[in-house]
């Protein structure tokens, strides 16, 4: 049984991820698969990030996304982080802004978690057909 917060979050998630690139990552199936593992996990993922953070208007959409990306990098939740990196590109964040937000996290969460986040940025860019700049890794 979906709560209002969960449904609001699911609606907001689909609004943010439904673009021409939504075929690279099936967000709804991902959430449904979490319900099979733990009924509360899907609710946590959708209700907290999308139902609460992305439903607030005190920050811009880009700021909301950068805060969420930084938080998820700290938590080490790579599947969720990948989803929000996709959202970041959908709301107009550039690779530089996402990488910059992750780099700012190094003193607080350590280089290994940030490196994982940077790897996910490259993976998302490849899935979206975005070419990295020449001479960069």
JSON list of N, CA, C and O in Angstrom, two decimals, residues 80-130:
[
{"chain": "A", "resi": 80, "resn": "UNK", "atom": "N", "xyz": [21.66, 4.10, -5.96]},
{"chain": "A", "resi": 80, "resn": "UNK", "atom": "CA", "xyz": [20.92, 5.35, -5.81]},
{"chain": "A", "resi": 80, "resn": "UNK", "atom": "C", "xyz": [21.72, 6.51, -6.38]},
{"chain": "A", "resi": 80, "resn": "UNK", "atom": "O", "xyz": [21.17, 7.41, -7.01]},
{"chain": "A", "resi": 81, "resn": "UNK", "atom": "N", "xyz": [23.03, 6.50, -6.15]},
{"chain": "A", "resi": 81, "resn": "UNK", "atom": "CA", "xyz": [23.88, 7.57, -6.65]},
{"chain": "A", "resi": 81, "resn": "UNK", "atom": "C", "xyz": [23.83, 7.64, -8.16]},
{"chain": "A", "resi": 81, "resn": "UNK", "atom": "O", "xyz": [23.73, 8.72, -8.75]},
{"chain": "A", "resi": 82, "resn": "UNK", "atom": "N", "xyz": [23.83, 6.51, -8.82]},
{"chain": "A", "resi": 82, "resn": "UNK", "atom": "CA", "xyz": [23.74, 6.47, -10.28]},
{"chain": "A", "resi": 82, "resn": "UNK", "atom": "C", "xyz": [22.44, 7.11, -10.75]},
{"chain": "A", "resi": 82, "resn": "UNK", "atom": "O", "xyz": [22.43, 7.91, -11.69]},
{"chain": "A", "resi": 83, "resn": "UNK", "atom": "N", "xyz": [21.37, 6.79, -10.08]},
{"chain": "A", "resi": 83, "resn": "UNK", "atom": "CA", "xyz": [20.07, 7.37, -10.43]},
{"chain": "A", "resi": 83, "resn": "UNK", "atom": "C", "xyz": [20.11, 8.89, -10.32]},
{"chain": "A", "resi": 83, "resn": "UNK", "atom": "O", "xyz": [19.66, 9.61, -11.22]},
{"chain": "A", "resi": 84, "resn": "UNK", "atom": "N", "xyz": [20.70, 9.40, -9.24]},
{"chain": "A", "resi": 84, "resn": "UNK", "atom": "CA", "xyz": [20.71, 10.85, -9.02]},
{"chain": "A", "resi": 84, "resn": "UNK", "atom": "C", "xyz": [21.72, 11.56, -9.91]},
{"chain": "A", "resi": 84, "resn": "UNK", "atom": "O", "xyz": [21.53, 12.74, -10.22]},
{"chain": "A", "resi": 85, "resn": "UNK", "atom": "N", "xyz": [22.76, 10.88, -10.34]},
{"chain": "A", "resi": 85, "resn": "UNK", "atom": "CA", "xyz": [23.66, 11.48, -11.34]},
{"chain": "A", "resi": 85, "resn": "UNK", "atom": "C", "xyz": [22.89, 11.65, -12.64]},
{"chain": "A", "resi": 85, "resn": "UNK", "atom": "O", "xyz": [22.99, 12.69, -13.31]},
{"chain": "A", "resi": 86, "resn": "UNK", "atom": "N", "xyz": [22.09, 10.66, -13.00]},
{"chain": "A", "resi": 86, "resn": "UNK", "atom": "CA", "xyz": [21.22, 10.79, -14.18]},
{"chain": "A", "resi": 86, "resn": "UNK", "atom": "C", "xyz": [20.28, 11.98, -14.02]},
{"chain": "A", "resi": 86, "resn": "UNK", "atom": "O", "xyz": [20.10, 12.78, -14.94]},
{"chain": "A", "resi": 87, "resn": "UNK", "atom": "N", "xyz": [19.66, 12.10, -12.85]},
{"chain": "A", "resi": 87, "resn": "UNK", "atom": "CA", "xyz": [18.78, 13.24, -12.58]},
{"chain": "A", "resi": 87, "resn": "UNK", "atom": "C", "xyz": [19.55, 14.55, -12.73]},
{"chain": "A", "resi": 87, "resn": "UNK", "atom": "O", "xyz": [19.06, 15.51, -13.30]},
{"chain": "A", "resi": 88, "resn": "UNK", "atom": "N", "xyz": [20.79, 14.56, -12.21]},
{"chain": "A", "resi": 88, "resn": "UNK", "atom": "CA", "xyz": [21.60, 15.77, -12.32]},
{"chain": "A", "resi": 88, "resn": "UNK", "atom": "C", "xyz": [21.78, 16.24, -13.75]},
{"chain": "A", "resi": 88, "resn": "UNK", "atom": "O", "xyz": [21.60, 17.43, -14.05]},
{"chain": "A", "resi": 89, "resn": "UNK", "atom": "N", "xyz": [22.08, 15.31, -14.64]},
{"chain": "A", "resi": 89, "resn": "UNK", "atom": "CA", "xyz": [22.19, 15.69, -16.05]},
{"chain": "A", "resi": 89, "resn": "UNK", "atom": "C", "xyz": [20.84, 16.13, -16.61]},
{"chain": "A", "resi": 89, "resn": "UNK", "atom": "O", "xyz": [20.76, 17.05, -17.41]},
{"chain": "A", "resi": 90, "resn": "UNK", "atom": "N", "xyz": [19.76, 15.49, -16.16]},
{"chain": "A", "resi": 90, "resn": "UNK", "atom": "CA", "xyz": [18.43, 15.85, -16.64]},
{"chain": "A", "resi": 90, "resn": "UNK", "atom": "C", "xyz": [18.03, 17.26, -16.24]},
{"chain": "A", "resi": 90, "resn": "UNK", "atom": "O", "xyz": [17.28, 17.92, -16.95]},
{"chain": "A", "resi": 91, "resn": "UNK", "atom": "N", "xyz": [18.50, 17.73, -15.08]},
{"chain": "A", "resi": 91, "resn": "UNK", "atom": "CA", "xyz": [18.12, 19.07, -14.60]},
{"chain": "A", "resi": 91, "resn": "UNK", "atom": "C", "xyz": [19.16, 20.13, -14.96]},
{"chain": "A", "resi": 91, "resn": "UNK", "atom": "O", "xyz": [19.09, 21.25, -14.47]},
{"chain": "A", "resi": 92, "resn": "UNK", "atom": "N", "xyz": [20.13, 19.77, -15.79]},
{"chain": "A", "resi": 92, "resn": "UNK", "atom": "CA", "xyz": [21.06, 20.75, -16.32]},
{"chain": "A", "resi": 92, "resn": "UNK", "atom": "C", "xyz": [22.41, 20.85, -15.62]},
{"chain": "A", "resi": 92, "resn": "UNK", "atom": "O", "xyz": [23.19, 21.75, -15.93]},
{"chain": "A", "resi": 93, "resn": "UNK", "atom": "N", "xyz": [22.69, 19.95, -14.69]},
{"chain": "A", "resi": 93, "resn": "UNK", "atom": "CA", "xyz": [24.03, 19.95, -14.11]},
{"chain": "A", "resi": 93, "resn": "UNK", "atom": "C", "xyz": [25.03, 19.49, -15.16]},
{"chain": "A", "resi": 93, "resn": "UNK", "atom": "O", "xyz": [24.73, 18.63, -15.97]},
{"chain": "A", "resi": 94, "resn": "UNK", "atom": "N", "xyz": [26.19, 20.08, -15.13]},
{"chain": "A", "resi": 94, "resn": "UNK", "atom": "CA", "xyz": [27.25, 19.66, -16.03]},
{"chain": "A", "resi": 94, "resn": "UNK", "atom": "C", "xyz": [28.13, 18.63, -15.34]},
{"chain": "A", "resi": 94, "resn": "UNK", "atom": "O", "xyz": [28.09, 18.49, -14.11]},
{"chain": "A", "resi": 95, "resn": "UNK", "atom": "N", "xyz": [28.96, 17.97, -16.13]},
{"chain": "A", "resi": 95, "resn": "UNK", "atom": "CA", "xyz": [29.92, 17.02, -15.56]},
{"chain": "A", "resi": 95, "resn": "UNK", "atom": "C", "xyz": [30.80, 17.75, -14.55]},
{"chain": "A", "resi": 95, "resn": "UNK", "atom": "O", "xyz": [31.08, 17.23, -13.46]},
{"chain": "A", "resi": 96, "resn": "UNK", "atom": "N", "xyz": [31.21, 18.96, -14.86]},
{"chain": "A", "resi": 96, "resn": "UNK", "atom": "CA", "xyz": [32.09, 19.72, -13.99]},
{"chain": "A", "resi": 96, "resn": "UNK", "atom": "C", "xyz": [31.44, 20.02, -12.65]},
{"chain": "A", "resi": 96, "resn": "UNK", "atom": "O", "xyz": [32.09, 19.95, -11.61]},
{"chain": "A", "resi": 97, "resn": "UNK", "atom": "N", "xyz": [30.15, 20.36, -12.66]},
{"chain": "A", "resi": 97, "resn": "UNK", "atom": "CA", "xyz": [29.46, 20.65, -11.41]},
{"chain": "A", "resi": 97, "resn": "UNK", "atom": "C", "xyz": [29.31, 19.40, -10.55]},
{"chain": "A", "resi": 97, "resn": "UNK", "atom": "O", "xyz": [29.48, 19.45, -9.33]},
{"chain": "A", "resi": 98, "resn": "UNK", "atom": "N", "xyz": [28.99, 18.28, -11.18]},
{"chain": "A", "resi": 98, "resn": "UNK", "atom": "CA", "xyz": [28.84, 17.03, -10.43]},
{"chain": "A", "resi": 98, "resn": "UNK", "atom": "C", "xyz": [30.18, 16.58, -9.87]},
{"chain": "A", "resi": 98, "resn": "UNK", "atom": "O", "xyz": [30.30, 16.24, -8.69]},
{"chain": "A", "resi": 99, "resn": "UNK", "atom": "N", "xyz": [31.21, 16.63, -10.70]},
{"chain": "A", "resi": 99, "resn": "UNK", "atom": "CA", "xyz": [32.56, 16.24, -10.26]},
{"chain": "A", "resi": 99, "resn": "UNK", "atom": "C", "xyz": [33.02, 17.19, -9.15]},
{"chain": "A", "resi": 99, "resn": "UNK", "atom": "O", "xyz": [33.59, 16.76, -8.14]},
{"chain": "A", "resi": 100, "resn": "UNK", "atom": "N", "xyz": [32.76, 18.46, -9.30]},
{"chain": "A", "resi": 100, "resn": "UNK", "atom": "CA", "xyz": [33.14, 19.44, -8.28]},
{"chain": "A", "resi": 100, "resn": "UNK", "atom": "C", "xyz": [32.47, 19.16, -6.95]},
{"chain": "A", "resi": 100, "resn": "UNK", "atom": "O", "xyz": [33.12, 19.25, -5.90]},
{"chain": "A", "resi": 101, "resn": "UNK", "atom": "N", "xyz": [31.19, 18.82, -6.97]},
{"chain": "A", "resi": 101, "resn": "UNK", "atom": "CA", "xyz": [30.47, 18.49, -5.73]},
{"chain": "A", "resi": 101, "resn": "UNK", "atom": "C", "xyz": [31.08, 17.25, -5.08]},
{"chain": "A", "resi": 101, "resn": "UNK", "atom": "O", "xyz": [31.27, 17.21, -3.85]},
{"chain": "A", "resi": 102, "resn": "UNK", "atom": "N", "xyz": [31.43, 16.26, -5.88]},
{"chain": "A", "resi": 102, "resn": "UNK", "atom": "CA", "xyz": [32.04, 15.05, -5.33]},
{"chain": "A", "resi": 102, "resn": "UNK", "atom": "C", "xyz": [33.43, 15.34, -4.75]},
{"chain": "A", "resi": 102, "resn": "UNK", "atom": "O", "xyz": [33.76, 14.85, -3.67]},
{"chain": "A", "resi": 103, "resn": "UNK", "atom": "N", "xyz": [34.21, 16.12, -5.45]},
{"chain": "A", "resi": 103, "resn": "UNK", "atom": "CA", "xyz": [35.57, 16.43, -4.98]},
{"chain": "A", "resi": 103, "resn": "UNK", "atom": "C", "xyz": [35.53, 17.17, -3.64]},
{"chain": "A", "resi": 103, "resn": "UNK", "atom": "O", "xyz": [36.36, 16.94, -2.76]},
{"chain": "A", "resi": 104, "resn": "UNK", "atom": "N", "xyz": [34.54, 18.03, -3.47]},
{"chain": "A", "resi": 104, "resn": "UNK", "atom": "CA", "xyz": [34.40, 18.75, -2.20]},
{"chain": "A", "resi": 104, "resn": "UNK", "atom": "C", "xyz": [34.14, 17.80, -1.03]},
{"chain": "A", "resi": 104, "resn": "UNK", "atom": "O", "xyz": [34.36, 18.15, 0.13]},
{"chain": "A", "resi": 105, "resn": "UNK", "atom": "N", "xyz": [33.70, 16.58, -1.31]},
{"chain": "A", "resi": 105, "resn": "UNK", "atom": "CA", "xyz": [33.39, 15.60, -0.27]},
{"chain": "A", "resi": 105, "resn": "UNK", "atom": "C", "xyz": [34.62, 14.85, 0.24]},
{"chain": "A", "resi": 105, "resn": "UNK", "atom": "O", "xyz": [34.56, 14.21, 1.29]},
{"chain": "A", "resi": 106, "resn": "UNK", "atom": "N", "xyz": [35.75, 14.92, -0.47]},
{"chain": "A", "resi": 106, "resn": "UNK", "atom": "CA", "xyz": [36.93, 14.12, -0.12]},
{"chain": "A", "resi": 106, "resn": "UNK", "atom": "C", "xyz": [37.33, 14.26, 1.35]},
{"chain": "A", "resi": 106, "resn": "UNK", "atom": "O", "xyz": [37.53, 13.25, 2.03]},
{"chain": "A", "resi": 107, "resn": "UNK", "atom": "N", "xyz": [37.42, 15.48, 1.90]},
{"chain": "A", "resi": 107, "resn": "UNK", "atom": "CA", "xyz": [37.86, 15.58, 3.30]},
{"chain": "A", "resi": 107, "resn": "UNK", "atom": "C", "xyz": [36.89, 14.93, 4.30]},
{"chain": "A", "resi": 107, "resn": "UNK", "atom": "O", "xyz": [37.29, 14.56, 5.39]},
{"chain": "A", "resi": 108, "resn": "UNK", "atom": "N", "xyz": [35.64, 14.79, 3.91]},
{"chain": "A", "resi": 108, "resn": "UNK", "atom": "CA", "xyz": [34.62, 14.30, 4.83]},
{"chain": "A", "resi": 108, "resn": "UNK", "atom": "C", "xyz": [34.33, 12.80, 4.68]},
{"chain": "A", "resi": 108, "resn": "UNK", "atom": "O", "xyz": [34.01, 12.14, 5.66]},
{"chain": "A", "resi": 109, "resn": "UNK", "atom": "N", "xyz": [34.43, 12.30, 3.46]},
{"chain": "A", "resi": 109, "resn": "UNK", "atom": "CA", "xyz": [34.06, 10.89, 3.24]},
{"chain": "A", "resi": 109, "resn": "UNK", "atom": "C", "xyz": [35.20, 10.04, 2.72]},
{"chain": "A", "resi": 109, "resn": "UNK", "atom": "O", "xyz": [35.08, 8.83, 2.64]},
{"chain": "A", "resi": 110, "resn": "UNK", "atom": "N", "xyz": [36.30, 10.67, 2.35]},
{"chain": "A", "resi": 110, "resn": "UNK", "atom": "CA", "xyz": [37.46, 9.93, 1.89]},
{"chain": "A", "resi": 110, "resn": "UNK", "atom": "C", "xyz": [37.50, 9.74, 0.39]},
{"chain": "A", "resi": 110, "resn": "UNK", "atom": "O", "xyz": [36.47, 9.77, -0.30]},
{"chain": "A", "resi": 111, "resn": "UNK", "atom": "N", "xyz": [38.69, 9.55, -0.10]},
{"chain": "A", "resi": 111, "resn": "UNK", "atom": "CA", "xyz": [38.92, 9.42, -1.53]},
{"chain": "A", "resi": 111, "resn": "UNK", "atom": "C", "xyz": [38.26, 8.19, -2.15]},
{"chain": "A", "resi": 111, "resn": "UNK", "atom": "O", "xyz": [37.70, 8.29, -3.24]},
{"chain": "A", "resi": 112, "resn": "UNK", "atom": "N", "xyz": [38.29, 7.01, -1.49]},
{"chain": "A", "resi": 112, "resn": "UNK", "atom": "CA", "xyz": [37.69, 5.83, -2.15]},
{"chain": "A", "resi": 112, "resn": "UNK", "atom": "C", "xyz": [36.21, 6.00, -2.51]},
{"chain": "A", "resi": 112, "resn": "UNK", "atom": "O", "xyz": [35.80, 5.62, -3.61]},
{"chain": "A", "resi": 113, "resn": "UNK", "atom": "N", "xyz": [35.42, 6.58, -1.62]},
{"chain": "A", "resi": 113, "resn": "UNK", "atom": "CA", "xyz": [34.00, 6.77, -1.95]},
{"chain": "A", "resi": 113, "resn": "UNK", "atom": "C", "xyz": [33.81, 7.81, -3.05]},
{"chain": "A", "resi": 113, "resn": "UNK", "atom": "O", "xyz": [32.94, 7.67, -3.89]},
{"chain": "A", "resi": 114, "resn": "UNK", "atom": "N", "xyz": [34.62, 8.84, -3.03]},
{"chain": "A", "resi": 114, "resn": "UNK", "atom": "CA", "xyz": [34.54, 9.84, -4.09]},
{"chain": "A", "resi": 114, "resn": "UNK", "atom": "C", "xyz": [34.95, 9.21, -5.42]},
{"chain": "A", "resi": 114, "resn": "UNK", "atom": "O", "xyz": [34.33, 9.45, -6.45]},
{"chain": "A", "resi": 115, "resn": "UNK", "atom": "N", "xyz": [36.00, 8.40, -5.41]},
{"chain": "A", "resi": 115, "resn": "UNK", "atom": "CA", "xyz": [36.44, 7.71, -6.63]},
{"chain": "A", "resi": 115, "resn": "UNK", "atom": "C", "xyz": [35.32, 6.83, -7.18]},
{"chain": "A", "resi": 115, "resn": "UNK", "atom": "O", "xyz": [35.09, 6.81, -8.39]},
{"chain": "A", "resi": 116, "resn": "UNK", "atom": "N", "xyz": [34.59, 6.14, -6.30]},
{"chain": "A", "resi": 116, "resn": "UNK", "atom": "CA", "xyz": [33.44, 5.36, -6.76]},
{"chain": "A", "resi": 116, "resn": "UNK", "atom": "C", "xyz": [32.41, 6.26, -7.43]},
{"chain": "A", "resi": 116, "resn": "UNK", "atom": "O", "xyz": [31.84, 5.91, -8.47]},
{"chain": "A", "resi": 117, "resn": "UNK", "atom": "N", "xyz": [32.15, 7.43, -6.85]},
{"chain": "A", "resi": 117, "resn": "UNK", "atom": "CA", "xyz": [31.21, 8.37, -7.45]},
{"chain": "A", "resi": 117, "resn": "UNK", "atom": "C", "xyz": [31.67, 8.87, -8.80]},
{"chain": "A", "resi": 117, "resn": "UNK", "atom": "O", "xyz": [30.89, 8.97, -9.74]},
{"chain": "A", "resi": 118, "resn": "UNK", "atom": "N", "xyz": [32.97, 9.16, -8.92]},
{"chain": "A", "resi": 118, "resn": "UNK", "atom": "CA", "xyz": [33.51, 9.63, -10.20]},
{"chain": "A", "resi": 118, "resn": "UNK", "atom": "C", "xyz": [33.41, 8.54, -11.27]},
{"chain": "A", "resi": 118, "resn": "UNK", "atom": "O", "xyz": [33.13, 8.82, -12.44]},
{"chain": "A", "resi": 119, "resn": "UNK", "atom": "N", "xyz": [33.61, 7.30, -10.85]},
{"chain": "A", "resi": 119, "resn": "UNK", "atom": "CA", "xyz": [33.45, 6.18, -11.78]},
{"chain": "A", "resi": 119, "resn": "UNK", "atom": "C", "xyz": [32.01, 6.09, -12.27]},
{"chain": "A", "resi": 119, "resn": "UNK", "atom": "O", "xyz": [31.76, 5.84, -13.45]},
{"chain": "A", "resi": 120, "resn": "UNK", "atom": "N", "xyz": [31.06, 6.32, -11.36]},
{"chain": "A", "resi": 120, "resn": "UNK", "atom": "CA", "xyz": [29.65, 6.29, -11.76]},
{"chain": "A", "resi": 120, "resn": "UNK", "atom": "C", "xyz": [29.31, 7.44, -12.71]},
{"chain": "A", "resi": 120, "resn": "UNK", "atom": "O", "xyz": [28.49, 7.27, -13.61]},
{"chain": "A", "resi": 121, "resn": "UNK", "atom": "N", "xyz": [29.94, 8.60, -12.52]},
{"chain": "A", "resi": 121, "resn": "UNK", "atom": "CA", "xyz": [29.71, 9.71, -13.44]},
{"chain": "A", "resi": 121, "resn": "UNK", "atom": "C", "xyz": [30.12, 9.30, -14.85]},
{"chain": "A", "resi": 121, "resn": "UNK", "atom": "O", "xyz": [29.38, 9.50, -15.82]},
{"chain": "A", "resi": 122, "resn": "UNK", "atom": "N", "xyz": [31.29, 8.66, -14.97]},
{"chain": "A", "resi": 122, "resn": "UNK", "atom": "CA", "xyz": [31.76, 8.18, -16.29]},
{"chain": "A", "resi": 122, "resn": "UNK", "atom": "C", "xyz": [30.80, 7.14, -16.87]},
{"chain": "A", "resi": 122, "resn": "UNK", "atom": "O", "xyz": [30.51, 7.15, -18.06]},
{"chain": "A", "resi": 123, "resn": "UNK", "atom": "N", "xyz": [30.33, 6.24, -16.01]},
{"chain": "A", "resi": 123, "resn": "UNK", "atom": "CA", "xyz": [29.41, 5.19, -16.47]},
{"chain": "A", "resi": 123, "resn": "UNK", "atom": "C", "xyz": [28.11, 5.80, -16.98]},
{"chain": "A", "resi": 123, "resn": "UNK", "atom": "O", "xyz": [27.62, 5.42, -18.05]},
{"chain": "A", "resi": 124, "resn": "UNK", "atom": "N", "xyz": [27.56, 6.74, -16.25]},
{"chain": "A", "resi": 124, "resn": "UNK", "atom": "CA", "xyz": [26.31, 7.39, -16.66]},
{"chain": "A", "resi": 124, "resn": "UNK", "atom": "C", "xyz": [26.53, 8.15, -17.96]},
{"chain": "A", "resi": 124, "resn": "UNK", "atom": "O", "xyz": [25.71, 8.09, -18.88]},
{"chain": "A", "resi": 125, "resn": "UNK", "atom": "N", "xyz": [27.65, 8.85, -18.06]},
{"chain": "A", "resi": 125, "resn": "UNK", "atom": "CA", "xyz": [27.94, 9.59, -19.29]},
{"chain": "A", "resi": 125, "resn": "UNK", "atom": "C", "xyz": [28.04, 8.65, -20.48]},
{"chain": "A", "resi": 125, "resn": "UNK", "atom": "O", "xyz": [27.52, 8.95, -21.56]},
{"chain": "A", "resi": 126, "resn": "UNK", "atom": "N", "xyz": [28.68, 7.50, -20.30]},
{"chain": "A", "resi": 126, "resn": "UNK", "atom": "CA", "xyz": [28.80, 6.53, -21.39]},
{"chain": "A", "resi": 126, "resn": "UNK", "atom": "C", "xyz": [27.43, 6.01, -21.79]},
{"chain": "A", "resi": 126, "resn": "UNK", "atom": "O", "xyz": [27.13, 5.87, -22.98]},
{"chain": "A", "resi": 127, "resn": "UNK", "atom": "N", "xyz": [26.57, 5.72, -20.80]},
{"chain": "A", "resi": 127, "resn": "UNK", "atom": "CA", "xyz": [25.23, 5.22, -21.11]},
{"chain": "A", "resi": 127, "resn": "UNK", "atom": "C", "xyz": [24.39, 6.26, -21.84]},
{"chain": "A", "resi": 127, "resn": "UNK", "atom": "O", "xyz": [23.54, 5.92, -22.64]},
{"chain": "A", "resi": 128, "resn": "UNK", "atom": "N", "xyz": [24.64, 7.51, -21.55]},
{"chain": "A", "resi": 128, "resn": "UNK", "atom": "CA", "xyz": [23.89, 8.60, -22.18]},
{"chain": "A", "resi": 128, "resn": "UNK", "atom": "C", "xyz": [24.51, 9.03, -23.51]},
{"chain": "A", "resi": 128, "resn": "UNK", "atom": "O", "xyz": [24.00, 9.92, -24.18]},
{"chain": "A", "resi": 129, "resn": "UNK", "atom": "N", "xyz": [25.65, 8.43, -23.88]},
{"chain": "A", "resi": 129, "resn": "UNK", "atom": "CA", "xyz": [26.32, 8.79, -25.13]},
{"chain": "A", "resi": 129, "resn": "UNK", "atom": "C", "xyz": [27.04, 10.12, -25.04]},
{"chain": "A", "resi": 129, "resn": "UNK", "atom": "O", "xyz": [27.28, 10.76, -26.06]},
{"chain": "A", "resi": 130, "resn": "UNK", "atom": "N", "xyz": [27.41, 10.51, -23.84]},
{"chain": "A", "resi": 130, "resn": "UNK", "atom": "CA", "xyz": [28.14, 11.76, -23.64]},
{"chain": "A", "resi": 130, "resn": "UNK", "atom": "C", "xyz": [29.63, 11.46, -23.67]},
{"chain": "A", "resi": 130, "resn": "UNK", "atom": "O", "xyz": [30.11, 10.65, -22.88]}
]
